[in-house]
Amino acid sequence: MVSLARRNLLHDRLRFAITIAGVAFAVTLVFVQVGLFLGLLENASVTIEHTGADLWVTSRNTPNVDFAHTFPETLVQRVRSVPGVARADNLLVWFMQISLPTGTQEGTLVYALEDFAAWDLPWSVKEGRLEDLPRGDYLFLDDSATRRFGPFAAGEYREVNERRLKIIGRTVAARSFTTTPISFVDYGLAQELGSQTLRGKTTYVLVKLAPGADLEAVRAEIRRRLPYNDVFTKAEWAKRSRSYWVANTGIGLNMYLTVFLGVLVGVVVVALTLYTSTMEHLKEFGTVKAIGGSNRDIYRILAEQSVIAAVLGFAAGALFALAAAPGMAKAGLQLIITPGFGAAVLVGTVLLCLAASLVSFRKVAALDPALVFRG
Amino acid sequence: MTVLSSRNVVKRFTEGKQTVEVLKGVSLEARRGEIVALEGPSGSGKTTFLSILGCILTPTEGRVVVDGHEVDASRPGELPAIRRRSIGFVFQQFNLFPALTALENVEYSLNVRGRKGPAARKEAERVLDAVGLADRTSFLPRDLSGGQKQRVAIARALAGAPPLLLADEPTANLDSVAGRQVLETFRDLAKREDRALVIVTHDPQVRTIADRVAVIRDGLLAA
Ligand SMILES: Nc1ncnc2c1ncn2[C@@H]1O[C@H](COP(=O)(O)OP(=O)(O)O)[C@@H](O)[C@H]1O
Ligand SMILES: [Mg+2]
């Protein structure tokens, strides 16, 4: 089979390059925008995803994991006695003041447990021993804090809520949506740091199910015993924490808008370059019709051209985005591009390019083949 | 055997309030192996008539039968199939695809006619050889002379063996030597391959290869 479509694309290389650049631009923009969005959102639930809890008991109407509210810590006993619960512990998540060596105050989001190892939290320790935490006025700090707090090292002291704590370890990858750096302290110490507010209080109860236990049955029973709390599965709680930020900040709208504009520019570039190309080759299309080509033959030419532009443009755009990812990560912006998302973008690109070719197709379909006889 | 038969073909064009009757009842027949030259002054309706014979335009009145198929003006959707099956065209401007080589130009038209794969390539090579261009198959049109381009176009029209060949002023863009060669190629192939050939022209050379000359004037055939 001779492909007039491909030959004509290679014949007008410059315009073909412009078409591909248009597609690549849109694809890069979509990957970067959506990837950044997903990256930001992941921060909103990354601690939930990594904590080894099947169910989270929260204070009623807690909107997301960062904005915790207190309830009596003794409720944990009622949860522990529910059949099917293998383990239940209090988790405190609380915003506290940290004083830097420069004298300035910053905020830190404190995660406090009695036994961190039992809940795989923090999940990535770079330095220090977690089991040392309960042994004194100690603190683990996440590496991402360097951006806000300046450099720090194990062995140094920082004041948290006006009490001197020694940094005895470093973690990585523990992040909050608000970029408030996360630190880890012993549960009892956290309550002392929180003084009145946290005395006898917790913010969450983490629940691990016994093997074979029915999640919905356990959840229903916890709800029955704690009628003034909410009980979420891990997935629900992660989703709730993410959705809060999408609904209550401009990031969702901002992403959709940029993606829409980028895609619009891409589609217009493809439609225009394909259209000018079609106009220049109108006589050839007339000849195809004169020698008996049907509208299907014509559409196949246009469709082949737009699919080629879509696939090449997608490849270029995806490469740009992947190439940009490490640099953005250095700037603290993580880009998440999953294979499923990539495949969806490819399919979308092909469909939109095909749609863009319809403008040209309408022109050619209406073409009178009698033009082949005219000068 | 009659390949082409047209009776009392009338064609009117309407532009706004004006209607012009370009053809006022033209009848023409052509048999296999016959070469008909259709002459006439500029604007006399030759191209319009050829377009109707070629199933590109439909007549306002009259009958056209191509290769046993009656052209039904009320069903324009069927015309491409008749063109694909039965008609090969040669144009004044050659109308080759500039991005395709000589061989691909011929092969592509075979693809459009529904013949694909190695068989199409073989047929393309055969007809290019028949028009004397076996050594130019991989040339792009821009690297061919006018006469060579027109011979590629003739090969393209011959490929797939349509019984009817229609040419509109095929020598008008050529010098007389190249025009002569093109006409001889036409004559040899139409005869050898037993095709009916109608050549619309005002080039007096065409008469020398024609079996019959028809002259059209003011929309009517003059004997
Ligand atoms: N599509 C059309 N619409 C209106 N008038 C047309 C059209 N095609 C041809 N004509 C008219 O028909 C006449 C014959 O044209 P044509 O068949 O091209 O003549 P020839 O080929 O003999 O020079 C001309 O006067 C031309 O203006
Ligand atoms: Mg003419």
XYZ file of C-alpha atoms and ligand atoms in Angstrom:
626
model
C 0.000 0.000 0.000
C 1.232 3.433 -0.909
C 0.472 5.986 1.811
C -0.239 9.346 0.244
C -0.874 10.602 3.782
C 2.624 9.826 5.025
C 4.341 10.933 1.834
C 2.598 14.281 1.905
C 3.532 14.814 5.567
C 7.183 14.171 4.772
C 6.873 16.384 1.717
C 5.962 19.435 3.849
C 8.350 18.793 6.704
C 8.223 22.241 8.247
C 4.466 22.230 8.628
C 4.543 18.664 9.884
C 7.075 19.757 12.510
C 4.781 22.608 13.552
C 1.864 20.199 13.890
C 3.912 17.855 16.043
C 5.177 20.780 18.125
C 1.572 21.884 18.715
C 0.585 18.438 19.925
C 3.748 18.108 22.009
C 3.074 21.475 23.645
C -0.404 20.438 24.706
C 0.727 17.009 25.874
C 3.590 18.457 27.923
C 1.251 20.973 29.506
C -1.287 18.304 30.416
C 1.364 16.020 31.883
C 3.004 18.789 33.888
C -0.225 20.343 35.117
C -2.032 17.145 35.982
C 1.186 15.516 37.210
C 1.860 18.444 39.542
C -1.728 18.401 40.705
C -1.527 14.695 41.481
C 1.838 15.259 43.148
C 0.406 17.995 45.378
C -2.623 15.926 46.182
C -0.496 12.979 47.068
C 1.070 15.094 49.803
C -2.414 15.540 51.229
C -2.748 11.821 51.923
C 0.762 10.395 51.849
C 0.877 9.774 55.622
C -2.513 8.043 55.504
C -1.440 5.804 52.626
C 1.682 4.702 54.488
C 0.221 4.202 57.938
C -0.607 0.566 58.544
C -4.183 1.197 59.690
C -7.279 -0.345 58.092
C -9.684 2.084 59.762
C -9.306 5.634 61.064
C -11.508 6.881 63.880
C -11.673 10.663 63.732
C -13.461 13.392 65.581
C -16.792 14.142 63.902
C -16.457 16.138 60.660
C -12.685 16.329 60.596
C -12.085 17.663 57.061
C -8.572 16.303 56.428
C -5.697 14.682 58.255
C -3.876 17.984 58.908
C -6.874 19.737 60.492
C -7.316 17.333 63.371
C -9.755 17.834 66.256
C -9.491 16.258 69.683
C -11.646 13.725 71.506
C -11.073 11.785 74.739
C -8.193 9.344 74.442
C -9.986 6.764 76.571
C -12.298 5.988 73.680
C -9.515 3.821 72.330
C -10.449 1.221 74.969
C -13.911 0.821 73.496
C -12.391 0.297 70.054
C -9.952 -2.304 71.372
C -12.810 -4.355 72.758
C -14.603 -4.582 69.402
C -14.421 -8.130 68.014
C -12.267 -8.288 64.900
C -9.935 -5.474 66.016
C -6.366 -6.745 66.263
C -4.893 -3.503 67.496
C -6.044 0.063 68.144
C -3.850 3.010 69.215
C -4.155 6.748 69.677
C -2.497 9.002 67.127
C -2.036 12.702 67.791
C -1.592 15.041 64.837
C -1.127 18.574 66.058
C 0.226 21.863 64.807
C 2.953 23.262 67.077
C 5.392 26.181 67.116
C 9.057 25.502 66.495
C 11.785 28.077 67.225
C 14.677 28.205 64.816
C 18.271 29.121 65.702
C 17.669 32.434 63.934
C 15.051 33.248 66.546
C 12.140 33.045 64.157
C 9.086 30.898 64.772
C 7.734 28.380 62.302
C 5.017 25.776 62.398
C 5.475 22.031 62.431
C 2.891 19.272 62.156
C 3.625 16.828 64.958
C 2.711 13.143 64.575
C 2.738 11.344 67.922
C 2.338 7.626 68.698
C 3.393 5.409 71.561
C 4.711 2.738 69.232
C 5.632 4.092 65.803
C 7.062 0.827 64.521
C 3.741 -0.950 65.029
C 2.124 1.368 62.463
C 4.973 1.657 59.937
C 5.125 5.350 60.700
C 7.346 7.086 59.636
C 7.887 4.703 56.759
C 11.234 5.982 55.618
C 13.851 6.696 58.287
C 17.139 8.095 57.074
C 18.922 8.481 60.378
C 18.262 7.584 64.027
C 16.379 4.837 65.895
C 12.625 5.178 66.294
C 12.588 3.133 69.495
C 14.673 5.882 71.171
C 11.861 8.421 70.821
C 10.054 7.602 74.117
C 13.331 7.795 76.046
C 13.549 11.553 76.395
C 12.693 14.961 74.964
C 13.421 13.800 71.483
C 12.305 14.649 67.986
C 12.507 13.191 64.466
C 12.293 15.756 61.689
C 11.598 15.179 57.997
C 14.242 16.235 55.480
C 11.715 18.347 53.605
C 11.866 20.744 56.585
C 15.244 21.994 55.344
C 13.489 24.327 52.917
C 11.568 26.052 55.697
C 13.778 25.579 58.750
C 17.214 25.688 57.170
C 19.766 22.906 57.541
C 19.613 20.762 60.665
C 21.426 17.700 61.961
C 20.892 14.972 64.496
C 22.219 16.072 67.881
C 21.006 19.663 67.514
C 18.251 21.157 69.672
C 15.076 22.950 68.657
C 12.368 24.457 70.835
C 8.910 23.035 70.187
C 6.135 24.871 71.991
C 8.858 26.405 74.138
C 10.434 23.132 75.223
C 13.950 22.149 74.153
C 13.883 18.918 72.141
C 16.876 17.103 70.748
C 16.779 16.038 67.097
C 17.697 12.342 67.153
C 16.630 11.276 63.689
C 15.663 12.263 60.169
C 12.941 10.899 57.895
C 12.216 11.442 54.229
C 9.027 11.739 52.183
C 6.717 12.631 55.065
C 4.848 15.663 53.739
C 1.699 17.628 54.350
C -0.414 19.379 51.736
C 0.245 22.764 53.312
C 4.016 22.068 53.170
C 4.179 22.440 56.954
C 7.141 20.203 57.863
C 6.279 17.023 59.702
C 8.008 15.930 62.911
C 7.595 12.824 65.042
C 7.592 12.778 68.858
C 6.493 10.365 71.529
C 2.760 10.375 72.294
C 3.156 11.334 75.975
C 5.589 14.116 75.147
C 3.203 15.527 72.547
C 0.431 15.687 75.126
C 2.761 17.576 77.475
C 3.747 19.974 74.685
C 0.089 20.607 74.006
C -0.529 21.278 77.727
C -4.211 21.986 78.527
C -5.538 21.387 75.053
C -4.161 17.898 74.650
C -4.395 16.651 78.208
C -6.253 13.316 78.056
C -7.011 13.905 74.398
C -6.203 12.247 71.101
C -7.038 13.217 67.528
C -7.290 9.795 65.879
C -7.600 6.152 66.759
C -5.808 3.870 64.323
C -7.372 0.431 63.884
C -5.823 -2.736 62.526
C -8.163 -5.633 61.753
C -7.602 -9.200 62.833
C -6.964 -11.587 59.923
C -10.260 -12.589 58.327
C -12.282 -9.916 60.131
C -15.057 -8.262 58.138
C -14.171 -4.617 57.680
C -17.745 -3.357 57.328
C -18.913 -5.330 60.369
C -16.074 -3.972 62.496
C -16.703 -0.471 61.257
C -20.426 -0.724 62.061
C -19.665 -1.923 65.561
C -17.142 0.901 66.197
C -19.740 3.399 64.975
C -22.291 1.927 67.325
C -19.948 2.249 70.286
C -18.608 5.692 69.339
C -21.686 7.511 68.057
C -19.970 10.919 68.149
C -16.990 9.981 65.987
C -16.488 9.223 62.300
C -14.964 5.966 61.110
C -13.299 5.874 57.713
C -11.524 3.163 55.795
C -7.999 4.045 54.809
C -9.073 4.721 51.199
C -12.038 6.893 52.221
C -9.952 8.921 54.635
C -7.207 9.464 52.063
C -9.806 10.526 49.507
C -11.530 12.838 51.978
C -8.237 14.519 52.847
C -7.423 15.054 49.163
C -10.892 16.177 48.147
C -10.858 18.845 50.833
C -8.041 20.689 49.109
C -9.534 20.307 45.648
C -12.866 21.677 46.842
C -11.529 24.419 49.095
C -8.622 25.856 47.137
C -8.193 26.980 43.530
C -5.833 24.172 42.592
C -8.487 21.989 40.998
C -9.997 24.797 38.963
C -6.561 26.112 38.092
C -5.500 22.741 36.778
C -8.640 22.213 34.721
C -8.339 25.689 33.256
C -4.698 25.331 32.258
C -5.303 21.876 30.846
C -8.295 23.155 28.915
C -6.348 26.084 27.480
C -3.355 23.924 26.613
C -5.527 21.359 24.891
C -7.381 24.126 23.063
C -4.129 25.574 21.733
C -2.998 22.096 20.683
C -6.244 21.307 18.883
C -6.281 24.668 17.125
C -2.677 24.289 15.951
C -3.379 20.791 14.630
C -6.647 21.802 12.984
C -5.030 24.858 11.363
C -1.874 23.204 10.073
C -3.851 20.228 8.826
C -6.311 22.586 7.188
C -3.673 24.715 5.414
C -2.012 21.504 4.283
C -5.344 20.230 2.969
C -5.975 23.500 1.148
C -2.575 23.273 -0.523
C -3.225 19.704 -1.586
C -6.790 20.328 -2.696
C -5.995 19.514 -6.307
C -4.520 16.185 -5.206
C -7.640 15.383 -3.248
C -9.620 16.278 -6.376
C -7.461 13.829 -8.321
C -8.039 11.102 -5.728
C -11.754 11.679 -6.138
C -11.550 11.782 -9.942
C -9.783 8.425 -10.106
C -12.596 6.990 -8.033
C -11.558 7.604 -4.429
C -14.529 7.700 -2.094
C -14.970 9.989 0.880
C -13.755 7.090 2.981
C -10.469 7.038 1.091
C -10.154 10.779 1.644
C -10.939 10.497 5.331
C -8.421 7.731 5.699
C -5.720 10.065 4.391
C -6.645 12.848 6.812
C -7.111 10.458 9.714
C -3.769 8.806 9.088
C -2.071 12.197 9.070
C -3.688 13.305 12.293
C -2.983 10.015 14.054
C 0.680 10.189 13.026
C 0.876 13.767 14.317
C -0.894 12.712 17.519
C 1.389 9.763 18.250
C 4.635 11.595 17.445
C 3.480 14.710 19.293
C 2.483 12.596 22.273
C 5.872 10.885 22.319
C 7.691 14.229 22.180
C 5.437 15.777 24.829
C 5.763 12.805 27.167
C 9.547 12.896 26.799
C 9.614 16.623 27.624
C 7.509 16.062 30.724
C 9.609 13.111 31.881
C 12.773 15.106 31.247
C 11.407 18.021 33.275
C 10.382 15.844 36.226
C 13.792 15.506 37.960
C 14.437 19.257 37.772
C 11.030 20.003 39.226
C 11.601 17.461 41.974
C 14.735 19.405 42.963
C 12.552 22.480 43.299
C 10.294 20.544 45.646
C 7.579 19.883 43.070
C 6.847 16.276 42.477
C 5.327 15.207 39.189
C 3.233 12.051 39.193
C 2.717 10.380 35.809
C 1.211 6.909 36.055
C 1.008 4.514 33.083
C -2.788 4.641 33.206
C -2.783 8.418 33.091
C -0.246 8.342 30.238
C -2.449 5.947 28.276
C -5.488 8.164 28.854
C -3.567 11.187 27.533
C -2.502 9.206 24.445
C -6.063 8.146 23.691
C -7.297 11.701 24.286
C -4.601 13.101 22.014
C -5.491 10.741 19.176
C -9.226 11.438 19.517
C -8.752 15.215 19.624
C -6.430 15.151 16.609
C -9.008 13.094 14.710
C -11.618 15.657 15.698
C -9.297 18.427 14.481
C -9.075 16.694 11.093
C -12.856 16.881 10.676
C -12.550 20.548 9.707
C -10.389 19.547 6.758
C -12.546 16.574 5.945
C -15.652 18.708 5.580
C -13.756 20.859 3.098
C -12.605 17.901 1.021
C -15.888 16.022 1.216
C -17.578 19.014 -0.391
C -14.872 19.240 -3.061
C -16.052 18.997 -6.671
C -13.757 16.596 -8.503
C -14.448 18.550 -11.705
C -11.728 20.940 -10.546
C -9.154 18.491 -11.904
C -9.941 19.708 -15.403
C -9.458 23.354 -14.571
C -6.143 25.170 -14.806
C -17.877 -3.765 -28.440
C -19.284 -0.428 -27.359
C -17.718 0.842 -24.143
C -19.151 4.306 -24.163
C -22.488 5.489 -25.369
C -24.047 8.891 -24.809
C -27.346 10.150 -26.234
C -28.602 13.717 -26.459
C -26.569 14.949 -23.550
C -27.719 18.365 -22.360
C -25.903 20.302 -19.664
C -27.095 23.574 -18.168
C -25.278 25.558 -15.518
C -27.179 27.963 -13.342
C -25.347 30.760 -11.565
C -27.751 32.959 -9.641
C -30.379 34.150 -12.094
C -28.411 33.173 -15.191
C -28.630 29.775 -16.825
C -26.299 28.768 -19.637
C -26.864 25.736 -21.784
C -23.349 24.503 -22.491
C -24.322 21.217 -24.171
C -27.444 21.137 -26.272
C -27.832 17.473 -27.107
C -24.568 15.720 -27.863
C -24.307 12.045 -28.751
C -21.083 10.089 -28.987
C -20.061 6.449 -28.951
C -16.740 4.689 -28.668
C -15.796 1.059 -29.087
C -12.900 -0.929 -27.647
C -9.698 -0.224 -29.553
C -11.143 2.965 -31.036
C -9.572 6.399 -30.705
C -11.910 9.377 -30.978
C -10.629 12.950 -31.197
C -13.070 15.560 -29.935
C -12.186 19.006 -31.242
C -13.691 22.400 -30.834
C -12.902 26.008 -30.010
C -12.217 27.105 -26.493
C -15.375 27.390 -24.392
C -17.384 25.125 -26.680
C -18.102 22.622 -23.892
C -15.478 19.944 -24.569
C -14.312 19.633 -20.988
C -17.857 19.699 -19.703
C -18.761 16.891 -22.069
C -15.709 14.854 -21.117
C -16.553 15.306 -17.408
C -19.996 13.900 -18.082
C -18.588 10.943 -20.032
C -16.169 10.426 -17.131
C -18.969 10.350 -14.557
C -17.564 13.380 -12.780
C -20.503 15.583 -13.740
C -24.020 14.381 -14.367
C -25.980 15.460 -17.446
C -29.018 17.697 -17.040
C -30.731 15.586 -19.690
C -29.775 12.590 -21.803
C -28.313 9.142 -21.240
C -24.786 7.978 -20.634
C -23.826 4.307 -20.519
C -20.269 3.407 -19.518
C -19.068 -0.162 -19.775
C -22.619 -1.445 -19.535
C -23.588 0.761 -16.563
C -26.281 3.335 -17.057
C -25.345 6.550 -15.271
C -28.164 7.579 -12.978
C -27.982 11.318 -12.347
C -30.236 10.961 -9.327
C -27.704 8.733 -7.572
C -24.401 10.638 -7.595
C -23.087 8.371 -4.817
C -22.631 5.594 -7.379
C -20.419 7.597 -9.710
C -17.088 7.036 -7.908
C -17.547 3.275 -8.223
C -18.023 3.568 -12.007
C -14.912 5.756 -12.270
C -12.929 3.261 -10.199
C -13.982 0.282 -12.276
C -14.169 1.523 -15.790
C -12.414 4.816 -16.468
C -8.831 6.059 -16.652
C -8.195 9.802 -16.830
C -5.365 11.869 -18.301
C -5.345 15.595 -17.571
C -3.841 18.625 -19.225
C -1.968 19.486 -15.979
C -0.810 15.865 -15.458
C -2.168 15.938 -11.859
C 0.493 13.613 -10.530
C 0.978 13.407 -6.757
C 4.150 15.437 -6.199
C 5.240 13.519 -3.100
C 4.996 10.119 -4.789
C 7.495 8.573 -7.215
C 6.396 7.583 -10.721
C 5.861 4.011 -9.555
C 3.967 5.060 -6.439
C 1.742 7.393 -8.426
C 0.586 4.428 -10.474
C 0.492 2.017 -7.547
C -1.522 4.429 -5.418
C -4.207 4.766 -8.063
C -4.397 0.971 -8.161
C -4.813 0.973 -4.379
C -7.712 3.399 -4.746
C -9.168 1.076 -7.378
C -9.063 -1.686 -4.778
C -5.930 -3.501 -5.920
C -3.336 -3.802 -3.189
C -0.072 -5.471 -2.312
C 2.582 -6.980 -4.597
C 0.075 -7.537 -7.428
C -0.544 -3.789 -7.591
C 3.177 -3.080 -7.620
C 3.706 -5.577 -10.455
C 0.913 -4.032 -12.498
C 2.381 -0.558 -11.883
C 5.776 -1.730 -13.094
C 4.180 -3.308 -16.146
C 2.359 -0.174 -17.302
C 5.358 2.082 -16.623
C 7.405 -0.251 -18.752
C 4.698 -0.098 -21.431
C 4.930 3.722 -21.601
C 8.733 3.499 -21.807
C 9.594 4.666 -18.317
C 11.025 1.480 -16.806
C 14.174 3.442 -15.949
C 12.339 6.293 -14.219
C 10.137 4.420 -11.736
C 11.731 5.915 -8.620
C 11.760 9.500 -9.884
C 9.580 12.140 -8.317
C 7.423 14.145 -10.755
C 9.591 17.249 -10.294
C 12.543 15.318 -11.726
C 10.671 14.295 -14.882
C 10.171 16.259 -18.103
C 6.670 17.287 -19.158
C 6.431 14.466 -21.661
C 7.616 11.931 -19.091
C 5.094 13.227 -16.566
C 2.304 12.809 -19.061
C 3.458 9.281 -19.816
C 3.348 8.484 -16.096
C -0.192 9.858 -16.140
C -1.029 7.598 -19.103
C 0.417 4.632 -17.215
C -1.727 5.577 -14.224
C -4.830 5.717 -16.431
C -4.025 2.343 -18.016
C -3.289 0.576 -14.748
C -6.025 -1.735 -13.588
C -7.227 -2.124 -17.172
C -10.247 0.214 -17.299
C -11.896 -0.194 -20.718
C -12.373 3.570 -21.217
C -9.604 6.185 -21.301
C -10.502 9.882 -21.295
C -7.920 12.604 -21.918
C -8.467 16.348 -21.712
C -5.945 18.339 -23.770
C -3.126 15.894 -22.940
C -0.616 17.647 -25.217
C -1.485 21.262 -24.438
C 1.332 21.672 -21.914
C 3.934 19.898 -24.045
C 6.169 20.984 -26.946
C 5.338 19.354 -30.270
C 8.039 16.673 -30.050
C 6.976 15.558 -26.587
C 3.335 15.845 -27.678
C 4.052 13.578 -30.622
C 5.647 10.945 -28.362
C 2.781 11.078 -25.920
C 0.253 10.614 -28.729
C 2.179 7.668 -30.142
C 2.290 6.081 -26.689
C -1.445 6.614 -26.447
C -2.109 5.079 -29.843
C 0.109 2.034 -29.317
C -1.370 1.222 -25.930
C -5.009 1.860 -26.779
C -4.635 -0.457 -29.734
C -2.511 -3.108 -28.071
C -4.613 -3.197 -24.898
C -7.893 -2.730 -26.715
C -9.150 0.319 -24.827
C -11.579 2.961 -26.028
C -9.863 6.364 -25.978
C -11.512 9.779 -26.216
C -9.119 12.711 -26.515
C -10.461 16.233 -26.150
C -8.113 18.682 -27.867
C -7.521 21.622 -30.113
C -4.095 20.266 -31.094
C -4.215 19.311 -34.799
C -1.619 16.550 -34.206
C -4.224 14.485 -32.398
C -6.133 13.893 -35.627
C -3.201 11.888 -36.952
C -3.738 9.092 -34.416
C -7.541 9.222 -34.311
C -9.856 6.740 -35.951
C -12.621 9.301 -35.883
C -12.822 13.071 -35.338
C -15.846 14.760 -33.817
C -16.113 18.533 -33.655
C -18.164 20.316 -31.058
C -19.324 23.870 -31.663
C -21.762 25.918 -29.590
C -22.775 22.866 -27.631
C -23.601 20.720 -30.639
C -21.648 18.190 -32.685
C -20.787 19.445 -36.142
C -20.353 16.647 -38.606
N -19.263 24.633 -13.189
C -19.630 25.529 -14.135
N -20.515 26.487 -13.839
C -20.897 27.396 -14.737
N -20.435 27.429 -16.001
C -19.553 26.494 -16.381
C -19.104 25.501 -15.460
N -18.213 24.706 -16.114
C -18.115 25.186 -17.363
N -18.926 26.251 -17.541
C -19.104 27.016 -18.783
O -19.283 26.123 -19.818
C -18.653 26.579 -20.995
C -17.809 25.471 -21.573
O -16.702 25.239 -20.758
P -15.697 24.037 -21.042
O -16.483 22.784 -21.057
O -14.615 24.126 -20.059
O -15.181 24.388 -22.498
P -13.889 23.884 -23.272
O -13.306 22.766 -22.510
O -14.407 23.490 -24.602
O -12.979 25.059 -23.350
C -17.871 27.818 -20.617
O -18.548 28.943 -21.094
C -17.861 27.828 -19.136
O -17.954 29.127 -18.622
Mg -11.347 22.503 -21.681
